Amino acid sequence: MQASKAYEANFDGLVGPTHNYAGLSFGNVASRSNEKSVANPKAAAKQGLRKMKRLADLGFQQGVLPPLERPSIRLLRDVGFSGDDASVIARAAREAPELLAAASSASAMWTANAATVSPSADTEDGRVHFTPANLAAKLHRAIEHGETRRSLGAIFADEARFRIHHALPGTPALGDEGAANHTRFAREYGDKGVEFFVYGKSEYGQGPQPQRYPARQTLEASRAVARLHGLSSDATVFAQQSPDVIDAGVFHNDVIAVGNRTTLFCHERAFVDQHKVYDELRTKLDALGTPFTALEVPESEVSVEDAVSSYLFNSQLLSGADGRQLLIVPQECRENARVAAYLDSLASRKTPIDEVLVFDLRESMKNGGGPACLRLRVVLDEAERAAVNARVWMNDALFTQLDAWIDRHYRDRLAPADLADPKLLAESRAALDELTTILGLGAVYDFQR
């Protein structure tokens, strides 16, 4: 039964002032292949901001999530560097540049990894639940969840409507990568749905595992999040990602699959026992009176390598007010001949995808993050939407403010060696201090020294 009108809002992460290519993410092909190249933080932030504005102009609910404080002086002090802030950075640059790189990463821009979100229609207590991801597989991301929780708390502050959990314990056995390995199917956003959790391995069970790159999400973590959110077993499906595609660079499920309402768009090699996965989704959705369509892309038309290089599946699949589905893809999809040919054929195939929109997200893509990486999906009914911090919703005025803010505070060139510049910390803190006023975030940053 549909409770009330609801919307899927996308909350995109603003790219932070320390956006750089340090190549920190083993298993992420783009991240490692662009290691040590020069980044343009200003261009990166503006590319993401323009995507947000375009989608808001098209009528989609579009919010903004702030960057985290970087470089993280807290991390550097926790690993033994002392003195004033400039001394901490200088010593880390000399003695452990890899730790300075981790402390300076702007990876929180990819808010698909910020948390897993379950809407109130699915949860036992009727609240929207958030569990920040512990991101235990990578140091530069494992330090994010406490700050992420504070940001979410500043935006979704009404405890009667929103429940923000703590991250799972930060151990590999409970490795949790957030919404990048989670999607949800429902006839309408406000209906009760089926939540789809994808994992790379089971820490304690038997089953195939990747051999080249690590599996970051565990079955145990996915089940724990489902329990925390009060989800019923008849409305959850847990599927294992194919180990061979992880070894091909598919480090999260959203590099090989994307879902929306009643449609799953994925590669034919996405999951272990793929057709059994479809059958379980179809059966559980059928019990809710909800249809299900799997739009499967064959290897013969688009290889896994093509999918990884173009990020075809790291796209946003969105339903407009008229019910038409839009696929939001990066421009790299147009630069890959096989992927472009597949996209051009969608209209003649009579698929659930009605239109393809292309965006320039080159700076994010070079670090391994496409349109889907940049957004966190949050289904909200009208009352819940009204309870969100109103100043984070994208509109003409906020776009103008943020565009000018980026011009004031961001560099147009940043190489990994520039992370040793103590001025970068002062610039970043000045930017974030002003951002708290623009977005009405209060004391979300503690500028820990």
Short mmCIF file of C-alpha atoms in Angstrom, two decimals:
data_model
loop_
_atom_site.label_atom_id
_atom_site.label_comp_id
_atom_site.label_asym_id
_atom_site.label_seq_id
_atom_site.Cartn_x
_atom_site.Cartn_y
_atom_site.Cartn_z
CA MET A 1 0.00 0.00 0.00
CA GLN A 2 1.33 3.42 -0.93
CA ALA A 3 1.54 5.60 2.17
CA SER A 4 2.12 9.00 0.62
CA LYS A 5 3.73 10.78 -2.28
CA ALA A 6 7.48 10.27 -2.14
CA TYR A 7 10.51 11.34 -4.13
CA GLU A 8 13.97 9.97 -4.70
CA ALA A 9 16.33 12.79 -3.82
CA ASN A 10 19.96 12.72 -4.89
CA PHE A 11 22.46 14.28 -2.50
CA ASP A 12 25.70 14.90 -4.37
CA GLY A 13 29.03 15.46 -2.69
CA LEU A 14 30.75 18.75 -3.36
CA VAL A 15 34.29 18.03 -4.48
CA GLY A 16 36.70 19.28 -1.82
CA PRO A 17 39.61 21.72 -2.24
CA THR A 18 42.22 18.93 -1.87
CA HIS A 19 41.03 16.91 -4.89
CA ASN A 20 44.17 15.19 -6.21
CA TYR A 21 45.42 12.04 -7.90
CA ALA A 22 47.45 10.16 -5.33
CA GLY A 23 46.41 6.71 -6.64
CA LEU A 24 45.27 5.47 -3.23
CA SER A 25 42.65 2.96 -4.30
CA PHE A 26 44.08 -0.44 -5.22
CA GLY A 27 41.45 -2.23 -7.31
CA ASN A 28 40.18 1.00 -8.87
CA VAL A 29 41.74 1.00 -12.34
CA ALA A 30 41.23 4.70 -13.06
CA SER A 31 42.59 5.79 -9.70
CA ARG A 32 45.81 3.82 -10.11
CA SER A 33 46.32 4.63 -13.79
CA ASN A 34 46.20 8.39 -13.15
CA GLU A 35 48.41 8.29 -10.06
CA LYS A 36 50.69 11.32 -9.62
CA SER A 37 49.08 13.32 -12.42
CA VAL A 38 48.02 16.94 -11.84
CA ALA A 39 44.42 17.55 -10.76
CA ASN A 40 42.23 20.62 -11.13
CA PRO A 41 40.12 20.96 -7.95
CA LYS A 42 38.26 24.00 -9.27
CA ALA A 43 37.21 22.23 -12.47
CA ALA A 44 36.27 19.08 -10.52
CA ALA A 45 34.01 21.02 -8.15
CA LYS A 46 32.37 22.94 -10.99
CA GLN A 47 31.77 19.81 -13.05
CA GLY A 48 29.93 18.21 -10.14
CA LEU A 49 28.04 21.39 -9.32
CA ARG A 50 26.81 21.72 -12.91
CA LYS A 51 25.51 18.17 -12.88
CA MET A 52 23.53 18.97 -9.73
CA LYS A 53 22.11 22.15 -11.23
CA ARG A 54 21.12 20.48 -14.50
CA LEU A 55 19.23 17.73 -12.71
CA ALA A 56 17.52 20.23 -10.43
CA ASP A 57 16.49 22.23 -13.50
CA LEU A 58 15.00 19.04 -14.95
CA GLY A 59 12.76 18.75 -11.91
CA PHE A 60 14.65 16.20 -9.82
CA GLN A 61 15.07 16.60 -6.07
CA GLN A 62 18.74 17.54 -5.73
CA GLY A 63 20.63 18.20 -2.52
CA VAL A 64 24.24 18.96 -1.60
CA LEU A 65 26.52 17.19 0.86
CA PRO A 66 29.60 19.10 2.07
CA PRO A 67 33.23 18.01 1.72
CA LEU A 68 35.02 16.75 4.80
CA GLU A 69 37.90 18.60 6.41
CA ARG A 70 41.08 17.72 4.57
CA PRO A 71 43.92 17.35 5.18
CA SER A 72 42.91 15.50 8.33
CA ILE A 73 45.26 16.78 11.00
CA ARG A 74 43.47 14.45 13.41
CA LEU A 75 44.68 11.38 11.49
CA LEU A 76 48.25 12.67 11.32
CA ARG A 77 48.31 13.37 15.05
CA ASP A 78 46.79 9.96 15.77
CA VAL A 79 49.75 8.31 14.02
CA GLY A 80 52.35 10.23 15.99
CA PHE A 81 53.06 13.54 14.26
CA SER A 82 53.12 16.49 16.65
CA GLY A 83 53.75 20.22 16.82
CA ASP A 84 51.72 22.96 15.23
CA ASP A 85 49.70 22.15 12.12
CA ALA A 86 52.40 23.26 9.68
CA SER A 87 54.97 21.10 11.50
CA VAL A 88 52.67 18.10 11.42
CA ILE A 89 52.23 18.42 7.65
CA ALA A 90 55.92 19.03 7.00
CA ARG A 91 57.04 16.04 9.04
CA ALA A 92 54.42 13.77 7.47
CA ALA A 93 55.53 14.89 4.01
CA ARG A 94 59.14 13.94 4.84
CA GLU A 95 58.62 10.74 6.78
CA ALA A 96 55.35 9.23 5.54
CA PRO A 97 54.05 10.91 2.37
CA GLU A 98 51.61 8.03 1.89
CA LEU A 99 49.94 8.96 5.19
CA LEU A 100 49.79 12.62 4.20
CA ALA A 101 48.14 11.56 0.93
CA ALA A 102 45.57 9.51 2.84
CA ALA A 103 44.91 12.41 5.20
CA SER A 104 44.44 14.77 2.24
CA SER A 105 42.17 12.66 0.04
CA ALA A 106 38.97 14.32 -1.19
CA SER A 107 37.34 10.89 -1.67
CA ALA A 108 34.27 11.85 0.41
CA MET A 109 33.08 13.53 -2.81
CA TRP A 110 31.80 10.07 -3.78
CA THR A 111 28.76 10.06 -1.54
CA ALA A 112 27.53 6.73 -2.89
CA ASN A 113 29.96 5.46 -0.25
CA ALA A 114 28.77 7.83 2.47
CA ALA A 115 26.05 5.55 3.84
CA THR A 116 23.37 2.99 3.12
CA VAL A 117 19.87 4.50 3.25
CA SER A 118 16.53 2.75 3.76
CA PRO A 119 13.30 4.74 3.30
CA SER A 120 10.55 4.86 5.89
CA ALA A 121 8.26 2.67 3.76
CA ASP A 122 10.65 -0.27 4.32
CA THR A 123 11.74 0.13 7.94
CA GLU A 124 10.18 -1.35 11.04
CA ASP A 125 9.92 1.96 12.91
CA GLY A 126 8.77 4.05 9.93
CA ARG A 127 11.81 6.32 9.92
CA VAL A 128 14.43 6.87 7.23
CA HIS A 129 17.56 5.01 8.35
CA PHE A 130 21.17 5.89 7.51
CA THR A 131 24.22 3.78 8.33
CA PRO A 132 27.48 5.57 7.48
CA ALA A 133 29.87 3.19 5.73
CA ASN A 134 32.98 2.19 7.66
CA LEU A 135 34.98 1.89 4.40
CA ALA A 136 37.39 -0.34 6.29
CA ALA A 137 39.28 -1.49 3.19
CA LYS A 138 41.15 1.78 2.62
CA LEU A 139 42.77 4.07 5.20
CA HIS A 140 41.94 7.28 3.34
CA ARG A 141 38.25 6.32 3.40
CA ALA A 142 38.10 4.56 6.78
CA ILE A 143 38.62 7.95 8.47
CA GLU A 144 35.45 9.42 6.93
CA HIS A 145 32.51 7.89 8.78
CA GLY A 146 32.54 10.02 11.94
CA GLU A 147 32.58 13.24 9.94
CA THR A 148 29.99 11.83 7.54
CA ARG A 149 27.68 11.10 10.45
CA ARG A 150 27.99 14.69 11.67
CA SER A 151 27.17 16.01 8.18
CA LEU A 152 24.14 13.75 7.88
CA GLY A 153 23.04 14.83 11.35
CA ALA A 154 23.19 18.49 10.33
CA ILE A 155 21.02 17.84 7.27
CA PHE A 156 18.63 15.17 8.57
CA ALA A 157 18.30 16.46 12.12
CA ASP A 158 14.68 15.50 12.93
CA GLU A 159 15.07 12.36 15.04
CA ALA A 160 11.36 11.63 14.80
CA ARG A 161 11.79 11.08 11.06
CA PHE A 162 15.46 10.13 10.61
CA ARG A 163 17.66 7.58 12.37
CA ILE A 164 21.39 7.94 11.80
CA HIS A 165 23.33 4.94 13.07
CA HIS A 166 26.99 4.69 13.85
CA ALA A 167 29.17 2.88 11.32
CA LEU A 168 29.74 -0.84 11.76
CA PRO A 169 32.95 -1.82 13.59
CA GLY A 170 35.89 -1.08 11.31
CA THR A 171 37.11 -4.60 10.68
CA PRO A 172 37.50 -6.35 7.30
CA ALA A 173 34.93 -8.95 8.41
CA LEU A 174 32.34 -6.15 8.44
CA GLY A 175 33.69 -4.16 5.52
CA ASP A 176 30.89 -1.85 4.41
CA GLU A 177 31.09 0.41 1.35
CA GLY A 178 27.63 1.97 1.59
CA ALA A 179 25.10 2.61 -1.14
CA ALA A 180 27.57 1.76 -3.92
CA ASN A 181 26.60 -1.86 -3.16
CA HIS A 182 22.91 -1.25 -2.47
CA THR A 183 19.83 -0.34 -4.44
CA ARG A 184 16.09 -0.56 -3.97
CA PHE A 185 13.19 -1.63 -6.14
CA ALA A 186 9.57 -0.48 -5.75
CA ARG A 187 6.66 0.35 -8.04
CA GLU A 188 6.56 3.92 -6.70
CA TYR A 189 9.13 5.46 -4.40
CA GLY A 190 6.63 5.69 -1.53
CA ASP A 191 5.63 2.02 -1.77
CA LYS A 192 7.14 -0.73 0.31
CA GLY A 193 10.04 -2.09 -1.70
CA VAL A 194 12.72 -4.76 -1.91
CA GLU A 195 16.24 -3.72 -0.93
CA PHE A 196 19.08 -5.28 -2.88
CA PHE A 197 22.44 -5.75 -1.17
CA VAL A 198 25.48 -6.84 -3.18
CA TYR A 199 28.61 -8.18 -1.49
CA GLY A 200 32.03 -9.28 -2.70
CA LYS A 201 32.65 -12.12 -0.28
CA SER A 202 31.49 -13.77 2.92
CA GLU A 203 34.06 -13.54 5.70
CA TYR A 204 32.86 -16.73 7.37
CA GLY A 205 31.08 -18.61 4.59
CA GLN A 206 32.26 -20.61 1.63
CA GLY A 207 32.23 -19.34 -1.90
CA PRO A 208 34.36 -17.92 -4.68
CA GLN A 209 36.57 -14.92 -4.00
CA PRO A 210 38.55 -12.58 -6.26
CA GLN A 211 42.24 -13.31 -6.61
CA ARG A 212 43.72 -10.06 -7.95
CA TYR A 213 41.86 -7.29 -6.14
CA PRO A 214 40.17 -7.31 -2.72
CA ALA A 215 36.45 -7.70 -2.19
CA ARG A 216 35.53 -4.68 -0.09
CA GLN A 217 31.94 -5.49 0.93
CA THR A 218 31.12 -8.54 3.03
CA LEU A 219 27.85 -10.41 3.30
CA GLU A 220 28.11 -10.04 7.07
CA ALA A 221 28.18 -6.24 6.77
CA SER A 222 25.21 -6.16 4.40
CA ARG A 223 23.15 -8.34 6.72
CA ALA A 224 24.12 -6.18 9.71
CA VAL A 225 22.92 -3.01 7.95
CA ALA A 226 19.62 -4.70 7.05
CA ARG A 227 19.12 -5.64 10.72
CA LEU A 228 19.96 -2.14 11.94
CA HIS A 229 17.42 -0.67 9.52
CA GLY A 230 14.67 -3.05 10.61
CA LEU A 231 14.18 -4.59 7.17
CA SER A 232 12.12 -7.73 6.78
CA SER A 233 13.62 -10.87 5.24
CA ASP A 234 10.87 -11.05 2.64
CA ALA A 235 11.90 -7.62 1.34
CA THR A 236 15.67 -8.05 1.14
CA VAL A 237 17.86 -9.84 -1.39
CA PHE A 238 21.58 -10.50 -0.91
CA ALA A 239 23.63 -11.27 -4.02
CA GLN A 240 27.33 -11.92 -4.53
CA GLN A 241 29.24 -9.89 -7.06
CA SER A 242 31.13 -12.02 -9.58
CA PRO A 243 34.74 -12.39 -8.36
CA ASP A 244 36.10 -12.22 -11.90
CA VAL A 245 34.61 -8.76 -12.48
CA ILE A 246 36.11 -7.52 -9.20
CA ASP A 247 39.44 -8.71 -10.57
CA ALA A 248 38.71 -6.74 -13.75
CA GLY A 249 38.38 -3.49 -11.75
CA VAL A 250 34.73 -3.57 -10.64
CA PHE A 251 35.48 -2.58 -7.06
CA HIS A 252 31.85 -1.70 -6.24
CA ASN A 253 28.59 -3.04 -7.62
CA ASP A 254 27.71 0.38 -9.04
CA VAL A 255 30.49 -0.09 -11.61
CA ILE A 256 28.60 -3.05 -13.12
CA ALA A 257 24.91 -2.45 -12.26
CA VAL A 258 22.39 0.29 -11.45
CA GLY A 259 18.73 0.02 -10.45
CA ASN A 260 15.69 2.25 -10.23
CA ARG A 261 12.09 1.48 -9.29
CA THR A 262 11.30 -1.69 -11.28
CA THR A 263 14.41 -1.78 -13.51
CA LEU A 264 17.82 -3.34 -12.99
CA PHE A 265 20.36 -2.31 -15.65
CA CYS A 266 23.44 -4.52 -15.46
CA HIS A 267 26.11 -6.47 -17.28
CA GLU A 268 25.55 -10.18 -17.90
CA ARG A 269 28.59 -10.99 -15.72
CA ALA A 270 27.58 -8.85 -12.73
CA PHE A 271 26.56 -11.51 -10.19
CA VAL A 272 27.20 -15.08 -9.11
CA ASP A 273 24.23 -17.25 -10.21
CA GLN A 274 22.81 -14.22 -11.99
CA HIS A 275 19.48 -15.69 -13.08
CA LYS A 276 18.81 -16.99 -9.57
CA VAL A 277 19.32 -13.40 -8.38
CA TYR A 278 16.76 -12.20 -10.93
CA ASP A 279 14.33 -14.92 -9.85
CA GLU A 280 14.56 -13.97 -6.17
CA LEU A 281 14.08 -10.29 -6.92
CA ARG A 282 11.13 -11.06 -9.19
CA THR A 283 9.50 -13.36 -6.63
CA LYS A 284 9.79 -10.92 -3.73
CA LEU A 285 8.65 -7.97 -5.81
CA ASP A 286 5.75 -9.98 -7.22
CA ALA A 287 4.54 -10.56 -3.63
CA LEU A 288 4.28 -6.75 -3.36
CA GLY A 289 2.45 -6.47 -6.66
CA THR A 290 5.51 -4.90 -8.28
CA PRO A 291 6.88 -5.89 -11.70
CA PHE A 292 10.58 -6.36 -12.34
CA THR A 293 12.70 -5.94 -15.47
CA ALA A 294 16.34 -6.93 -15.82
CA LEU A 295 17.96 -5.10 -18.72
CA GLU A 296 21.10 -7.17 -19.20
CA VAL A 297 23.95 -6.02 -21.42
CA PRO A 298 25.77 -8.94 -23.08
CA GLU A 299 29.53 -9.30 -23.09
CA SER A 300 29.38 -9.66 -26.87
CA GLU A 301 28.24 -6.04 -27.16
CA VAL A 302 29.96 -4.36 -24.19
CA SER A 303 32.81 -6.15 -22.46
CA VAL A 304 33.51 -5.79 -18.74
CA GLU A 305 36.65 -3.88 -19.72
CA ASP A 306 34.51 -1.48 -21.78
CA ALA A 307 32.16 -1.07 -18.84
CA VAL A 308 35.04 -0.27 -16.47
CA SER A 309 36.77 2.19 -18.79
CA SER A 310 33.56 4.04 -19.74
CA TYR A 311 31.61 3.65 -16.46
CA LEU A 312 28.47 2.77 -18.40
CA PHE A 313 26.87 1.31 -15.27
CA ASN A 314 28.19 3.95 -12.90
CA SER A 315 25.32 5.99 -14.21
CA GLN A 316 22.22 7.43 -12.62
CA LEU A 317 18.94 5.86 -13.65
CA LEU A 318 16.23 8.39 -12.79
CA SER A 319 12.46 8.56 -13.17
CA GLY A 320 11.07 11.92 -14.25
CA ALA A 321 7.71 13.28 -13.17
CA ASP A 322 6.23 11.88 -16.37
CA GLY A 323 7.53 8.38 -15.55
CA ARG A 324 10.18 8.37 -18.27
CA GLN A 325 13.55 6.94 -17.25
CA LEU A 326 16.72 8.91 -17.90
CA LEU A 327 20.20 7.42 -17.88
CA ILE A 328 22.87 9.92 -16.76
CA VAL A 329 26.27 8.86 -18.14
CA PRO A 330 29.79 10.37 -18.25
CA GLN A 331 31.17 11.60 -21.56
CA GLU A 332 33.59 8.66 -21.56
CA CYS A 333 30.63 6.53 -22.67
CA ARG A 334 30.55 8.53 -25.91
CA GLU A 335 34.30 8.08 -26.36
CA ASN A 336 34.10 4.27 -26.27
CA ALA A 337 32.78 3.09 -29.65
CA ARG A 338 31.15 -0.10 -28.38
CA VAL A 339 29.44 1.62 -25.46
CA ALA A 340 28.29 4.51 -27.66
CA ALA A 341 26.83 2.05 -30.18
CA TYR A 342 24.96 0.25 -27.41
CA LEU A 343 23.52 3.51 -26.05
CA ASP A 344 22.47 4.58 -29.53
CA SER A 345 20.59 1.30 -29.94
CA LEU A 346 18.46 1.68 -26.80
CA ALA A 347 15.59 3.43 -28.57
CA SER A 348 15.18 0.67 -31.15
CA ARG A 349 15.35 -2.07 -28.49
CA LYS A 350 12.25 -0.79 -26.65
CA THR A 351 14.02 -0.84 -23.29
CA PRO A 352 12.84 0.82 -20.06
CA ILE A 353 15.43 3.58 -20.66
CA ASP A 354 13.85 6.47 -22.55
CA GLU A 355 16.68 9.01 -22.77
CA VAL A 356 20.43 9.27 -22.24
CA LEU A 357 22.05 12.46 -20.94
CA VAL A 358 25.82 12.92 -21.09
CA PHE A 359 27.86 14.90 -18.53
CA ASP A 360 31.47 16.06 -18.36
CA LEU A 361 32.84 14.70 -15.09
CA ARG A 362 36.39 14.19 -16.31
CA GLU A 363 38.14 15.21 -13.09
CA SER A 364 36.12 12.77 -11.00
CA MET A 365 36.34 10.03 -13.62
CA LYS A 366 40.15 10.17 -13.64
CA ASN A 367 40.03 9.17 -9.97
CA GLY A 368 37.49 6.40 -10.61
CA GLY A 369 34.17 8.08 -9.80
CA GLY A 370 31.31 8.65 -12.23
CA PRO A 371 27.78 10.08 -11.92
CA ALA A 372 26.54 7.36 -9.55
CA CYS A 373 29.59 7.67 -7.30
CA LEU A 374 28.85 11.35 -6.72
CA ARG A 375 25.32 10.88 -5.37
CA LEU A 376 23.59 9.38 -2.34
CA ARG A 377 19.97 8.41 -3.01
CA VAL A 378 17.47 9.23 -0.25
CA VAL A 379 13.77 8.46 -0.71
CA LEU A 380 11.65 11.01 1.17
CA ASP A 381 7.94 11.55 1.54
CA GLU A 382 6.64 15.11 1.59
CA ALA A 383 6.84 15.50 5.37
CA GLU A 384 10.37 14.08 5.45
CA ARG A 385 11.47 16.35 2.64
CA ALA A 386 10.13 19.33 4.55
CA ALA A 387 12.20 18.23 7.58
CA VAL A 388 15.50 18.32 5.66
CA ASN A 389 17.78 21.33 6.17
CA ALA A 390 16.25 23.57 3.51
CA ARG A 391 19.50 25.31 2.61
CA VAL A 392 21.07 22.22 1.03
CA TRP A 393 18.50 21.97 -1.80
CA MET A 394 19.89 22.99 -5.17
CA ASN A 395 18.28 26.01 -6.82
CA ASP A 396 19.39 29.08 -8.79
CA ALA A 397 20.46 31.02 -5.71
CA LEU A 398 22.47 28.17 -4.16
CA PHE A 399 24.14 27.41 -7.48
CA THR A 400 25.25 31.04 -7.83
CA GLN A 401 26.58 31.08 -4.26
CA LEU A 402 28.49 27.82 -4.62
CA ASP A 403 29.90 28.68 -8.03
CA ALA A 404 31.33 31.93 -6.63
CA TRP A 405 32.53 30.13 -3.49
CA ILE A 406 34.52 27.69 -5.63
CA ASP A 407 36.09 30.59 -7.53
CA ARG A 408 37.18 32.20 -4.26
CA HIS A 409 38.68 29.16 -2.59
CA TYR A 410 39.80 26.48 -5.05
CA ARG A 411 43.07 26.01 -6.86
CA ASP A 412 43.11 25.13 -10.54
CA ARG A 413 46.18 22.95 -10.19
CA LEU A 414 47.10 20.43 -7.49
CA ALA A 415 49.78 17.76 -7.79
CA PRO A 416 50.42 15.16 -5.06
CA ALA A 417 53.61 17.04 -4.12
CA ASP A 418 51.51 20.11 -3.36
CA LEU A 419 49.91 18.30 -0.42
CA ALA A 420 53.00 19.28 1.57
CA ASP A 421 52.08 22.97 1.26
CA PRO A 422 50.77 24.10 4.68
CA LYS A 423 48.80 26.86 2.94
CA LEU A 424 46.48 24.19 1.54
CA LEU A 425 45.16 23.44 5.04
CA ALA A 426 44.42 27.13 5.68
CA GLU A 427 42.73 27.46 2.29
CA SER A 428 40.59 24.39 2.90
CA ARG A 429 39.54 25.49 6.37
CA ALA A 430 38.62 28.95 5.12
CA ALA A 431 36.50 27.40 2.36
CA LEU A 432 34.68 25.02 4.69
CA ASP A 433 34.11 27.72 7.29
CA GLU A 434 32.30 29.82 4.70
CA LEU A 435 30.42 26.77 3.40
CA THR A 436 28.88 26.12 6.81
CA THR A 437 27.18 29.51 6.56
CA ILE A 438 26.03 28.97 2.98
CA LEU A 439 24.51 25.56 3.78
CA GLY A 440 23.45 26.28 7.35
CA LEU A 441 25.47 23.40 8.77
CA GLY A 442 26.30 24.83 12.17
CA ALA A 443 29.40 23.40 13.88
CA VAL A 444 29.75 20.41 11.56
CA TYR A 445 33.54 20.93 11.31
CA ASP A 446 35.67 20.86 14.43
CA PHE A 447 38.98 21.80 12.72
CA GLN A 448 40.70 19.42 15.12
CA ARG A 449 44.25 20.38 15.91
#
